[in-house]
Structure formats: C-alpha cells, structure tokens
Amino acid sequence: MSDEPLVLGIETSCDETGVGIVRGETLLVDTVASSVEEHARFGGVVPEVASRAHLEAMVPTIERACREAGVALRDLDAIAVTSGPGLAGALLVGVASAKALAVALDKPIYGVNHLASHVAVDIVEHGPLPEPTMAMLVSGGHSSLLLVPDITNDVRSLGATMDDAAGEAFDKVARVLGLPFPGGPHIDRAAREGNRIAIDFPRGLTTGRDLERHRFDFSFSGLKTAVARWVETRHRAGESVPVADVAASFQEAVVDVLTRKALLACKEHEVDHLLIGGGVAANSRLRALAEERCDKAGVTLRVPRPGLCTDNGAMVAALGAQMVAKGREPSDLGLPTDSSMPVTLVQA
Amino acid sequence: MLLLAIDTSTTAITTALHDGSSVVAEVTTLDARAHAEHLAPGVRAALAQAGAAPTDVTDVVVGIGPGPFTGLRVGIVTGRTFAFALGLPVRGLTSLDALAHEAWLRGRRGDLLVATDARRKEVYAATYVLDDSAATRMAGPLVSRAADLEPDVRGLPAAGRGALLYADSLPLAVEPVDVSGGALADLAARRLALAPAAPDGIRQQVEPGHGFDGLEPLYLRRPDAAPAPPSTKSTLG
C-alpha cells in the first residue's frame, strides 16, 4: 500500500460526465460518459439536455471507474468535485453526487475549480508542476492565461477572452463552413488539406494600443465575423468556398495569437514552463506551433494527451490529490456550486 | 430496518429516517434555490439525530417528482449515489403521493387534489381518494395551468403550494404545502412492509412495482431547445 492519497474526482460542468481516480500523482482510471451526440443537432450544448444526461450517467460512471481501477470506495481518502465554473444545473448533479459519497463514506470533500483542474491534470501525465508555471487554458468556454505559483491555492489571472472563447470560435466557424458540431476536430481535419496563409484573417488584440491595454487578453469575435463575411462574399459572388483554406487560415489566426501571447507572458514573467490545457489543446496545429515557438524561446512545453485536455474526472482527482498531499482543509459539506467561479479561486 | 427518505421536488429540501415502526429523525430546509447546499448536511444531521452511522442505513427511497428539474435531480442523484456507495437498494416514489399520504396521516378523508409549483405559471397535479386504508392516486401526475384543470377538480380541497399560488383557480387550500421527508418515509415503510424482500445482492436501482415507481425523474416536460437552423444570419448587412 502507498501513503499517497487516493482521491476520486467528479466533473460535470458541461456535457461530459467524468469520474477519475488518482493515487498521489498516478492516474488509476479516467472514465467519461459524453452527451455530445445529443447536443449535435442543436448546434451547441443545451444545458437541460446535459443535466438530464449527467443524472443518468452519474452512478454508472462512478461504478465503472471503481471497477476498472480495482478500487473500493471505502478505501478513498477524499472526494473531489468541480464546483465551478460551468453550467449551473450540470454542476449541481456532480456536486450532489460527490456530497452523497462524502456523507455515505464519511470522507472529506474538496470542491475545486474546473480551470485549475485543467492545469493540475498534467501532474499525472508529466509529473510535478514547476512553481511557477505559465498555463494557457483554451476550451469551448474559456481562454485564459494563468500564472500559477501553487496550483492548490495561488492561481493568478493574467488575461482572458473579452468575448468568444477560442473553442466557441471554432464551433461558430465550423457552422459557417457547414461542418458538424463540435467544430474543433472537424476544422483541424479540414485544415490539414488547406493553405494556412491563403487568407489573412485578423489577429485580435495583437497590435498597438490594443496590445498595450490588453496585453494578455484575447478576442475571437472579430475573427469569427471576418470569416463569416469572407465566406458570404464568396457565396454572393456565386463562387465556391475553399473550405480547407478557410479552415486552415482561420485556425492559423487563432493559434498564432494564442501562442504569441503565451510566450510573451512567459518572457515578461520570466517563466520557463508553459502548460496548455483545455479542449482546444487537442488541436494539432496549436500543439505544433506552440512546440516550434517554445523551442525557439527556450521554454519547456507541457501538453497533456488529448484525452486529458477535454473535460474529465481525472483532472479533478489530480487537483484533489494535490490538496490532500499539501494538507489543505477540505470544503464544507454545504459548499455551493458557482457557475461563474473566478479562476483565481482554486477551492470552494 | 433504517430507511433513509429524500425529497427535493418542492421548496422543502427534506430528509428523514424511519426504523420500521416510526420516523426517528427528520431535517427539512425551505429554500427553493439551494437544494444541493442543504441536502447532504441535512442527511448527516438526520443521522446524528437518530444516533445512527451511514452504514446503519438499510434502504433508500427518493421522491422522483414531478418537480422543478434542477432541484429534483439533486435529491435523485443523492439517493442513487448514497445507496450505491453503501450497496443498498434504492427505490422511487411519486412525490405528490407523499403530500397526499401526509394529508391522510393528518386524518383527511375523501377526494383530494395535490397541486405543486411547476413554475412557468403551471402546477404539477394529481387527484386522490383518501379512505380509511390509504390515499390512492386516481389521475395524474400531469402538468397544467391551474385554471385549465377540470372544474370539478379545481373545486377539490387542494394540498401543495399550487393552491397558495393560484387561489383564484384552487380556492380550497389545505395542508400540507410541501413534501415532508417524514411522510415520504412513512409511506415507503408501509409499502416496503407489503413488498416481498429484495433478492440478495441487489444494490442499486430496484425495479418499479409493489407500490414503488422506479427511479426515473418525472419531468413531464421536454427540454427547451430547438434544432439549429441550417444557415447563420448575414454578416454583410
């Protein structure tokens, strides 16, 4: 037996019902039930559909995780759960389930931040986080640059998106191009056949006063509109739309801004480790360009494997295990969900 | 036997323990907006009141609604998870039945309407006949505007918060207003006493039957969502 804390993590902030079990810094199991297919025909995640799916998947997902890891619930040291940010009704299902485990098993509960969990998950993939680490989180709901001196209680926000999240821009552009939801993987695939410099789409907040005032903030709404206008102009002229070129040029604009700002943050804060997490971190061009630019800048890049970049329970368990290992106090059993939990608040 | 009952289908976040002969603990918080905050501490407090450990619990029963979705799910997932964690059988009961049963326990007899708040200016409703042996559901549950219920139904004594909210349509408001965990536990204990013992090895969701309703929430409404239109609006003006 090991002295390292055995923690079960529950994640239900959006459309994935995730349960993971971590011992210390070792991932034992990561189980995810997704309702993404139920949302596809609506062109986006429908909160009530997601909440209903969480309720049905919750206990079977916990059961599967325990079975696959060979873990008995009574052997757990703690329960961790995403308490925010996310969809209010979806978060409630996971938090209520985690609390029921805590009461039934008489275990401590840690309500943790979804975004901090996206950072912490890389501990079970690539080992302890250097302190500080620069972290960029890019997903359908978030685009943030974070300076992380201590993932269990000190996360500082350097900047975030002013409008659309990066992943949201992928979904919206996919729709303009007639590609299915979720847009990220489809644009990534289409872009491989396209020319990245075919169309010079705008890079938001990267020049002049915008860059001064919003040094580490992002804006993708103008880019999305620029793509839509470009495509509509072609349609009106009766010309065909080169989907691969549009996808590749759009994708390049997004990942160019993301990596440029992330490395600028590393340089100005003298941090030599960059971690990229969140669903968009699964994008192959983002990974390639980040690697290229990090190499040039002498920055070590850490990106969890794609399965751990999208929402999952392992990331919550990973952060919970850090909390236990560092002796952080558990949350109160009355802990609330917080759909707009600030990124700087690691624990509820 | 120690039966844990949970209901979050009304404004009451309520939980109780029943030992086979009576309700031995009940904790209720009235807060329509914070089900997940209060329920787990309520279960822990009820166990403390009864001087029992979680591992002393032998059966779990949850109210499956109908009720406002977000709060309703809190109770159902709590009951399902608690039971799973301890390897216990978990059963569901229609929450409106617990209101009718409480009226029956208080001595009411005759016809009864139960109408709870369904939000959006509607009620969840069911009708019952209360005789000396039990409260028996005759119709429902359904979701409707109070004013759209049949006239003879609207004239019945009406338990549940719906009668307070829509007094114009439901003039004969009677107790109780919200579900009580104790009444739910009492109803479950009576039905369990009549049911055959669950087969060995059952842990998790017991099939409906023998007076129980299964564990699926009674939403009675579909999610509000429309399929995405094929094209987006013009960006060229």
XYZ file of C-alpha atoms in Angstrom:
585
model
C 0.000 0.000 0.000
C 1.048 3.526 -0.630
C 0.855 6.563 1.640
C -0.145 8.733 -1.262
C -3.731 9.998 -1.131
C -6.343 8.031 -3.077
C -8.856 10.526 -4.468
C -11.946 10.155 -6.660
C -12.814 13.174 -8.796
C -16.170 14.076 -10.371
C -16.599 16.532 -13.241
C -19.993 17.604 -14.647
C -19.503 21.259 -15.582
C -20.578 20.886 -19.228
C -21.571 17.871 -21.327
C -19.104 15.233 -20.092
C -19.840 13.139 -17.018
C -16.301 12.414 -15.840
C -15.067 10.257 -12.972
C -11.360 9.720 -12.369
C -9.339 8.119 -9.608
C -5.803 9.243 -8.799
C -3.318 7.979 -6.236
C -0.897 10.789 -5.465
C 0.478 11.689 -8.873
C -0.566 8.477 -10.584
C -3.685 8.182 -12.705
C -5.547 4.943 -11.988
C -8.590 5.461 -14.172
C -10.317 8.134 -16.230
C -13.931 7.358 -17.164
C -16.040 9.703 -19.249
C -19.623 9.471 -20.481
C -20.381 12.183 -23.016
C -23.734 13.551 -24.132
C -22.139 15.428 -27.055
C -24.120 13.485 -29.657
C -27.402 14.537 -28.055
C -26.356 18.182 -28.488
C -25.107 17.980 -32.068
C -28.491 18.585 -33.704
C -28.918 21.741 -31.595
C -25.555 23.137 -32.774
C -24.311 23.560 -29.212
C -24.637 22.241 -25.689
C -28.209 22.511 -24.360
C -27.953 22.856 -20.563
C -31.120 20.907 -19.701
C -30.159 18.069 -22.052
C -26.713 17.953 -20.435
C -28.140 17.921 -16.895
C -30.523 15.068 -17.697
C -27.693 13.063 -19.201
C -25.481 13.679 -16.136
C -28.174 12.312 -13.834
C -28.454 9.109 -15.860
C -24.694 8.647 -16.297
C -23.511 9.628 -12.810
C -23.724 6.414 -10.797
C -22.875 4.084 -13.713
C -19.753 6.184 -14.392
C -18.637 6.024 -10.745
C -19.271 2.285 -10.775
C -17.253 1.792 -13.976
C -14.339 3.872 -12.665
C -14.125 1.848 -9.442
C -14.382 -1.446 -11.288
C -11.732 -0.585 -13.868
C -9.324 0.767 -11.249
C -9.998 -2.091 -8.829
C -10.730 0.494 -6.127
C -13.281 0.068 -3.336
C -14.981 3.347 -2.423
C -14.286 2.807 1.283
C -10.535 2.942 0.566
C -10.715 6.511 -0.776
C -9.047 9.279 1.219
C -11.170 12.061 -0.244
C -13.744 13.042 -2.865
C -13.060 15.978 -5.201
C -15.638 17.632 -7.415
C -15.850 20.540 -9.838
C -17.881 23.201 -8.043
C -17.467 25.796 -10.837
C -17.294 27.462 -13.244
C -19.732 25.770 -15.622
C -23.412 25.190 -16.359
C -25.319 25.647 -13.093
C -27.698 22.701 -13.442
C -24.946 20.408 -14.697
C -22.564 21.291 -11.862
C -25.306 20.531 -9.311
C -25.595 16.888 -10.353
C -21.883 16.228 -9.802
C -21.679 18.214 -6.583
C -24.767 16.498 -5.106
C -23.364 13.100 -6.045
C -19.951 13.914 -4.541
C -21.603 15.072 -1.330
C -23.639 11.878 -1.139
C -20.396 9.891 -1.407
C -18.822 12.072 1.289
C -21.738 11.515 3.690
C -22.219 7.808 2.972
C -18.497 7.007 3.227
C -17.666 9.647 5.856
C -14.876 11.142 3.709
C -13.698 14.738 3.255
C -14.863 16.595 0.152
C -12.953 19.168 -1.899
C -14.945 21.459 -4.195
C -12.419 22.624 -6.777
C -12.147 24.972 -9.731
C -12.636 23.444 -13.166
C -9.896 25.622 -14.691
C -7.303 24.848 -12.036
C -8.110 21.167 -12.624
C -7.260 21.559 -16.315
C -3.798 22.657 -15.178
C -3.404 20.048 -12.428
C -4.157 17.130 -14.730
C -0.727 17.402 -16.298
C 0.795 16.325 -12.964
C -0.479 12.791 -13.582
C 0.840 12.960 -17.154
C 4.216 14.719 -16.824
C 4.969 14.916 -13.107
C 5.038 17.760 -10.547
C 4.426 21.306 -11.771
C 7.408 23.661 -11.632
C 6.491 26.639 -9.457
C 5.628 28.944 -11.035
C 4.181 27.508 -14.243
C 2.577 29.552 -17.015
C -0.709 27.957 -18.045
C -2.906 28.688 -21.031
C -6.402 27.216 -20.905
C -8.308 27.118 -24.145
C -11.686 25.419 -24.445
C -15.237 25.944 -25.623
C -15.985 28.002 -22.542
C -12.657 29.592 -21.615
C -9.483 31.202 -22.946
C -7.200 32.235 -20.104
C -3.552 32.913 -19.381
C -2.657 31.992 -15.820
C 0.462 32.403 -13.731
C 0.476 29.504 -11.284
C 2.833 29.740 -8.297
C 0.957 26.969 -6.414
C -1.879 25.029 -8.043
C -3.531 24.292 -4.679
C -4.005 27.895 -3.592
C -2.332 30.518 -5.777
C -3.522 30.949 -9.355
C -3.231 34.424 -10.896
C -5.093 35.553 -13.986
C -3.002 37.492 -16.499
C -5.684 37.717 -19.166
C -8.733 36.078 -20.685
C -11.001 36.337 -23.677
C -13.035 39.530 -23.931
C -15.770 37.843 -25.993
C -15.853 34.347 -27.522
C -13.755 31.535 -26.110
C -11.321 30.003 -28.609
C -13.320 26.774 -28.816
C -16.526 28.730 -29.318
C -14.938 30.452 -32.342
C -14.096 27.003 -33.759
C -17.725 25.889 -33.316
C -19.132 29.029 -34.928
C -16.740 28.986 -37.884
C -17.445 25.279 -38.386
C -21.118 26.147 -38.704
C -20.372 28.833 -41.297
C -18.388 26.241 -43.262
C -21.123 23.615 -42.939
C -19.003 21.375 -40.701
C -20.624 19.484 -37.803
C -20.588 20.310 -34.073
C -18.258 20.267 -32.174
C -16.220 22.282 -34.661
C -12.694 21.830 -33.298
C -11.821 18.370 -34.598
C -13.581 18.996 -37.935
C -11.722 22.233 -38.619
C -8.452 20.623 -37.550
C -9.060 17.810 -40.053
C -10.182 20.088 -42.905
C -7.237 22.439 -42.289
C -4.699 19.695 -42.939
C -5.566 19.865 -46.660
C -5.594 23.665 -46.710
C -3.204 26.596 -47.025
C -2.583 28.423 -43.732
C -1.633 31.677 -45.472
C -4.334 31.628 -48.147
C -6.407 34.283 -46.365
C -5.014 36.863 -43.963
C -7.624 36.832 -41.201
C -7.301 39.404 -38.375
C -5.351 38.726 -35.164
C -7.329 40.401 -32.360
C -5.593 42.498 -29.678
C -2.092 41.986 -31.062
C -1.020 45.438 -32.187
C -0.543 48.981 -30.963
C -2.765 50.238 -28.165
C -4.858 47.050 -28.101
C -1.736 45.105 -27.224
C -0.755 47.672 -24.616
C -4.104 47.712 -22.895
C -4.995 44.048 -23.346
C -1.551 42.518 -23.274
C -2.677 39.008 -22.323
C -6.351 39.188 -23.255
C -7.889 37.556 -26.295
C -10.705 38.434 -28.688
C -12.033 35.977 -31.247
C -15.379 37.510 -32.075
C -13.975 39.817 -34.793
C -12.129 36.910 -36.362
C -15.292 34.814 -36.451
C -17.183 37.661 -38.125
C -14.356 38.206 -40.619
C -14.547 34.544 -41.640
C -18.339 34.707 -41.967
C -18.111 37.837 -44.150
C -15.420 36.319 -46.326
C -17.481 33.175 -46.876
C -20.690 35.101 -47.512
C -18.971 37.364 -50.040
C -17.887 34.288 -51.990
C -21.402 32.851 -51.829
C -22.903 36.101 -53.115
C -20.444 36.212 -55.988
C -21.580 32.697 -56.878
C -18.112 31.308 -56.199
C -17.348 28.108 -54.330
C -15.824 28.286 -50.855
C -12.403 26.660 -50.425
C -13.300 25.048 -47.085
C -9.827 23.649 -46.396
C -8.119 27.009 -46.999
C -10.631 28.926 -44.879
C -10.312 26.367 -42.071
C -6.510 26.428 -42.208
C -6.284 30.232 -42.335
C -8.809 30.681 -39.528
C -7.081 28.081 -37.377
C -3.725 29.734 -38.010
C -5.063 33.104 -36.866
C -6.299 31.573 -33.588
C -3.201 29.558 -32.747
C -0.876 32.379 -33.818
C -2.463 34.766 -31.293
C -2.647 32.140 -28.548
C 0.988 31.058 -28.806
C 2.312 34.597 -29.330
C 0.653 35.867 -26.168
C 1.532 32.784 -24.128
C 5.221 33.161 -24.965
C 5.119 36.897 -24.352
C 3.723 36.122 -20.895
C 6.478 33.578 -20.260
C 9.104 36.122 -21.269
C 7.742 39.037 -19.265
C 7.150 36.950 -16.143
C 10.422 35.048 -16.575
C 8.739 31.654 -16.523
C 10.350 28.843 -18.482
C 7.493 26.302 -18.413
C 4.319 26.654 -20.454
C 1.381 24.279 -19.971
C -1.512 24.250 -22.421
C -4.771 22.659 -21.339
C -8.469 22.589 -22.220
C -10.237 21.056 -25.196
C -8.581 23.276 -27.818
C -5.182 21.979 -26.643
C -6.109 18.838 -28.572
C -5.749 20.904 -31.793
C -2.812 19.549 -33.780
C -1.731 22.914 -35.236
C -1.780 24.570 -31.803
C 0.472 21.821 -30.496
C 2.858 22.084 -33.439
C 3.157 25.875 -33.418
C 3.489 26.015 -29.616
C 6.282 23.461 -29.792
C 8.086 25.412 -32.508
C 7.852 28.728 -30.676
C 8.678 27.265 -27.256
C 11.776 25.611 -28.724
C 12.917 28.941 -30.105
C 12.299 30.719 -26.801
C 13.904 28.063 -24.613
C 10.594 27.356 -22.883
C 9.611 23.817 -21.920
C 6.151 22.984 -23.275
C 3.788 20.640 -21.438
C 0.547 19.500 -23.036
C -1.468 16.606 -21.616
C -2.554 13.945 -24.108
C -5.781 14.913 -25.935
C -7.993 12.656 -23.768
C -6.905 14.573 -20.669
C -7.287 18.013 -22.319
C -11.041 17.715 -22.766
C -13.206 17.711 -19.634
C -12.668 14.651 -17.457
C -12.798 13.457 -13.869
C -9.097 12.596 -13.643
C -8.184 16.272 -13.641
C -10.432 16.903 -10.665
C -8.991 13.909 -8.831
C -5.475 15.109 -9.687
C -6.115 18.511 -8.124
C -7.871 16.922 -5.133
C -4.858 14.675 -4.533
C -2.595 17.751 -4.524
C -4.909 19.396 -1.978
C -4.754 16.370 0.303
C -0.982 15.967 -0.123
C -0.403 19.621 0.750
C -2.657 19.382 3.801
C -5.288 21.834 2.557
C -8.512 21.953 4.589
C -11.476 20.174 2.972
C -14.518 22.160 1.825
C -17.635 22.408 3.959
C -20.360 19.839 3.189
C -22.646 22.803 2.478
C -20.417 24.014 -0.342
C -22.350 25.719 -3.133
C -21.869 25.447 -6.866
C -20.660 28.630 -8.549
C -21.336 28.806 -12.273
C -19.062 31.847 -12.617
C -16.402 30.809 -10.095
C -13.384 33.080 -10.665
C -10.291 31.350 -11.962
C -8.271 32.709 -9.046
C -10.402 30.783 -6.543
C -8.953 27.261 -6.557
C -11.235 25.780 -3.901
C -14.840 26.404 -2.855
C -34.515 -1.575 9.257
C -33.371 2.008 8.854
C -34.883 3.683 5.834
C -33.488 6.981 4.503
C -36.046 9.112 2.625
C -35.108 12.121 0.482
C -37.248 14.585 -1.469
C -36.284 17.774 -3.317
C -39.306 18.151 -5.607
C -40.804 21.113 -3.733
C -39.469 24.130 -1.831
C -38.652 21.746 1.042
C -35.268 20.079 0.948
C -36.287 17.242 3.205
C -34.836 14.027 4.550
C -35.934 11.578 7.227
C -35.076 8.221 8.780
C -37.643 5.528 9.605
C -36.795 2.474 11.738
C -39.699 0.291 10.642
C -42.063 1.463 13.336
C -41.752 5.228 13.258
C -39.911 8.254 11.910
C -36.822 8.649 14.092
C -35.349 11.798 12.546
C -36.378 14.484 10.083
C -34.491 17.501 8.773
C -36.166 19.982 6.429
C -34.917 23.263 4.988
C -37.162 25.566 2.973
C -35.083 27.067 0.160
C -36.221 26.743 -3.440
C -32.824 27.844 -4.802
C -30.210 25.892 -2.881
C -31.068 22.189 -2.866
C -27.507 20.934 -3.208
C -26.223 23.101 -0.367
C -28.717 21.875 2.214
C -29.446 18.260 1.342
C -26.186 16.488 2.248
C -25.772 18.390 5.538
C -29.443 17.531 6.203
C -28.806 13.803 5.710
C -25.781 13.991 8.016
C -27.831 15.886 10.641
C -30.685 13.369 10.437
C -28.236 10.511 11.006
C -26.848 12.360 14.025
C -30.384 12.958 15.361
C -31.089 9.247 15.102
C -27.722 8.338 16.625
C -27.002 6.272 13.520
C -23.995 5.805 11.250
C -24.395 5.863 7.453
C -23.626 2.147 7.462
C -26.702 1.512 9.648
C -29.000 2.547 6.783
C -30.679 -0.427 5.057
C -32.936 1.185 2.427
C -33.082 4.414 0.450
C -36.228 5.992 -1.012
C -36.294 9.157 -3.109
C -39.134 11.319 -4.328
C -38.988 11.270 -8.140
C -41.149 14.345 -8.640
C -42.659 15.789 -10.601
C -40.861 18.963 -9.584
C -38.675 21.744 -10.947
C -35.877 19.871 -12.726
C -32.731 21.270 -11.194
C -33.749 20.742 -7.593
C -35.407 17.406 -8.332
C -32.179 15.976 -9.756
C -30.288 16.863 -6.573
C -32.449 14.535 -4.492
C -32.463 11.714 -7.018
C -28.711 11.720 -7.609
C -28.101 11.956 -3.861
C -30.311 8.946 -3.171
C -28.855 6.914 -6.009
C -25.252 7.721 -5.050
C -25.723 7.208 -1.314
C -27.285 3.809 -1.973
C -24.589 2.819 -4.454
C -21.792 3.800 -2.058
C -23.172 1.505 0.647
C -24.541 -1.256 -1.586
C -28.170 -0.566 -0.614
C -31.408 -0.924 -2.581
C -32.848 2.405 -3.705
C -36.484 2.934 -4.719
C -38.527 5.828 -6.049
C -41.931 7.220 -5.109
C -44.009 9.880 -6.836
C -43.527 12.971 -4.673
C -47.167 14.048 -4.960
C -48.110 10.738 -3.272
C -46.148 11.836 -0.193
C -48.257 15.003 0.049
C -51.488 13.007 -0.242
C -50.184 10.499 2.312
C -49.398 13.273 4.773
C -52.925 14.674 4.378
C -54.190 11.135 5.041
C -51.953 10.804 8.130
C -53.450 14.045 9.424
C -56.907 12.469 9.225
C -58.217 13.896 5.962
C -60.643 11.599 4.073
C -62.453 11.955 0.750
C -61.286 13.407 -2.575
C -58.071 15.438 -2.688
C -56.183 17.369 -5.343
C -52.423 17.726 -4.920
C -51.029 20.687 -6.874
C -47.397 21.749 -6.534
C -45.490 24.636 -8.134
C -44.304 23.696 -11.630
C -43.045 27.271 -12.317
C -43.995 28.964 -15.609
C -47.476 29.631 -14.189
C -48.269 25.905 -14.101
C -48.819 23.234 -11.460
C -47.949 19.558 -11.196
C -51.230 17.918 -10.299
C -52.741 14.567 -9.320
C -56.039 13.537 -7.726
C -56.504 11.068 -4.873
C -59.202 9.289 -2.927
C -58.434 9.052 0.788
C -60.331 6.268 2.580
C -59.581 4.571 5.886
C -56.916 2.310 4.415
C -54.801 4.720 2.301
C -54.560 7.629 -0.130
C -54.926 6.203 -3.632
C -53.933 8.153 -6.740
C -56.795 8.282 -9.270
C -55.338 10.530 -12.000
C -52.055 12.242 -12.821
C -49.437 13.365 -12.351
C -49.681 15.925 -15.105
C -48.526 19.481 -15.679
C -51.116 22.188 -16.423
C -52.169 25.729 -15.674
C -54.301 25.604 -12.542
C -57.106 27.377 -14.417
C -57.061 24.694 -17.135
C -57.788 21.793 -14.734
C -61.324 20.372 -14.963
C -63.835 22.475 -12.949
C -64.731 19.574 -10.607
C -61.024 19.026 -9.919
C -60.413 22.715 -9.200
C -63.201 22.601 -6.607
C -61.498 19.840 -4.559
C -59.566 20.506 -1.382
C -56.054 21.136 -2.704
C -52.800 20.319 -0.909
C -49.463 21.643 -2.186
C -48.052 25.091 -2.887
C -50.048 25.362 -6.131
C -53.210 26.099 -4.165
C -51.463 29.019 -2.416
C -50.062 30.382 -5.688
C -53.278 30.088 -7.708
C -56.009 30.707 -5.119
C -58.278 32.110 -7.854
C -58.433 28.716 -9.543
C -57.901 26.496 -6.495
C -59.919 28.102 -3.678
C -59.824 25.209 -1.154
C -56.193 25.160 0.015
C -55.395 22.537 2.658
C -52.273 21.231 4.401
C -49.631 20.118 3.669
C -47.913 22.685 1.429
C -44.560 20.970 0.763
C -43.339 17.378 0.844
C -42.141 16.193 4.246
C -39.394 13.584 4.401
C -41.193 12.013 7.337
C -44.390 11.444 5.351
C -42.382 10.057 2.433
C -40.510 7.731 4.792
C -43.765 6.599 6.407
C -45.360 5.887 3.042
C -42.260 3.990 1.894
C -42.087 1.960 5.111
C -45.751 0.923 4.739
C -45.227 -0.134 1.138
C -41.967 -1.933 1.948
C -43.740 -3.900 4.671
C -46.114 -5.194 1.974
C -43.417 -5.813 -0.651
C -41.520 -9.073 -0.971
C -37.911 -8.885 0.239
C -35.472 -7.693 -2.400
C -33.398 -10.577 -3.730
C -29.919 -10.936 -2.224
C -27.191 -8.990 -3.929
C -29.442 -6.170 -5.053
C -27.689 -2.906 -4.619
C -28.807 -0.060 -6.809
C -31.971 0.614 -8.607
C -34.887 -1.619 -7.680
C -37.363 -2.159 -10.490
C -40.724 -0.430 -10.125
C -43.589 -2.481 -8.717
C -45.025 -3.425 -5.325
C -46.050 0.157 -4.731
C -42.812 1.762 -5.926
C -42.239 3.833 -9.034
C -38.712 3.276 -10.291
C -36.019 5.939 -10.187
C -36.517 7.985 -13.326
C -37.383 11.620 -12.635
C -40.899 12.681 -13.633
C -40.008 15.703 -15.741
C -43.327 15.850 -17.649
C -41.766 18.469 -19.947
C -39.207 18.206 -22.708
C -36.026 20.334 -22.600
C -36.444 23.770 -24.217
C -34.276 23.532 -27.272
C -34.778 23.892 -30.975
C -32.573 22.288 -33.594
C -30.074 24.776 -35.015
C -31.148 26.490 -38.249
C -29.003 25.418 -41.192
C -27.578 28.837 -42.031
C -26.492 31.838 -39.992
C -27.715 35.382 -40.420
C -25.995 37.664 -42.890
C -22.854 39.424 -41.753
C -22.745 41.692 -44.788
C -25.837 43.712 -43.895
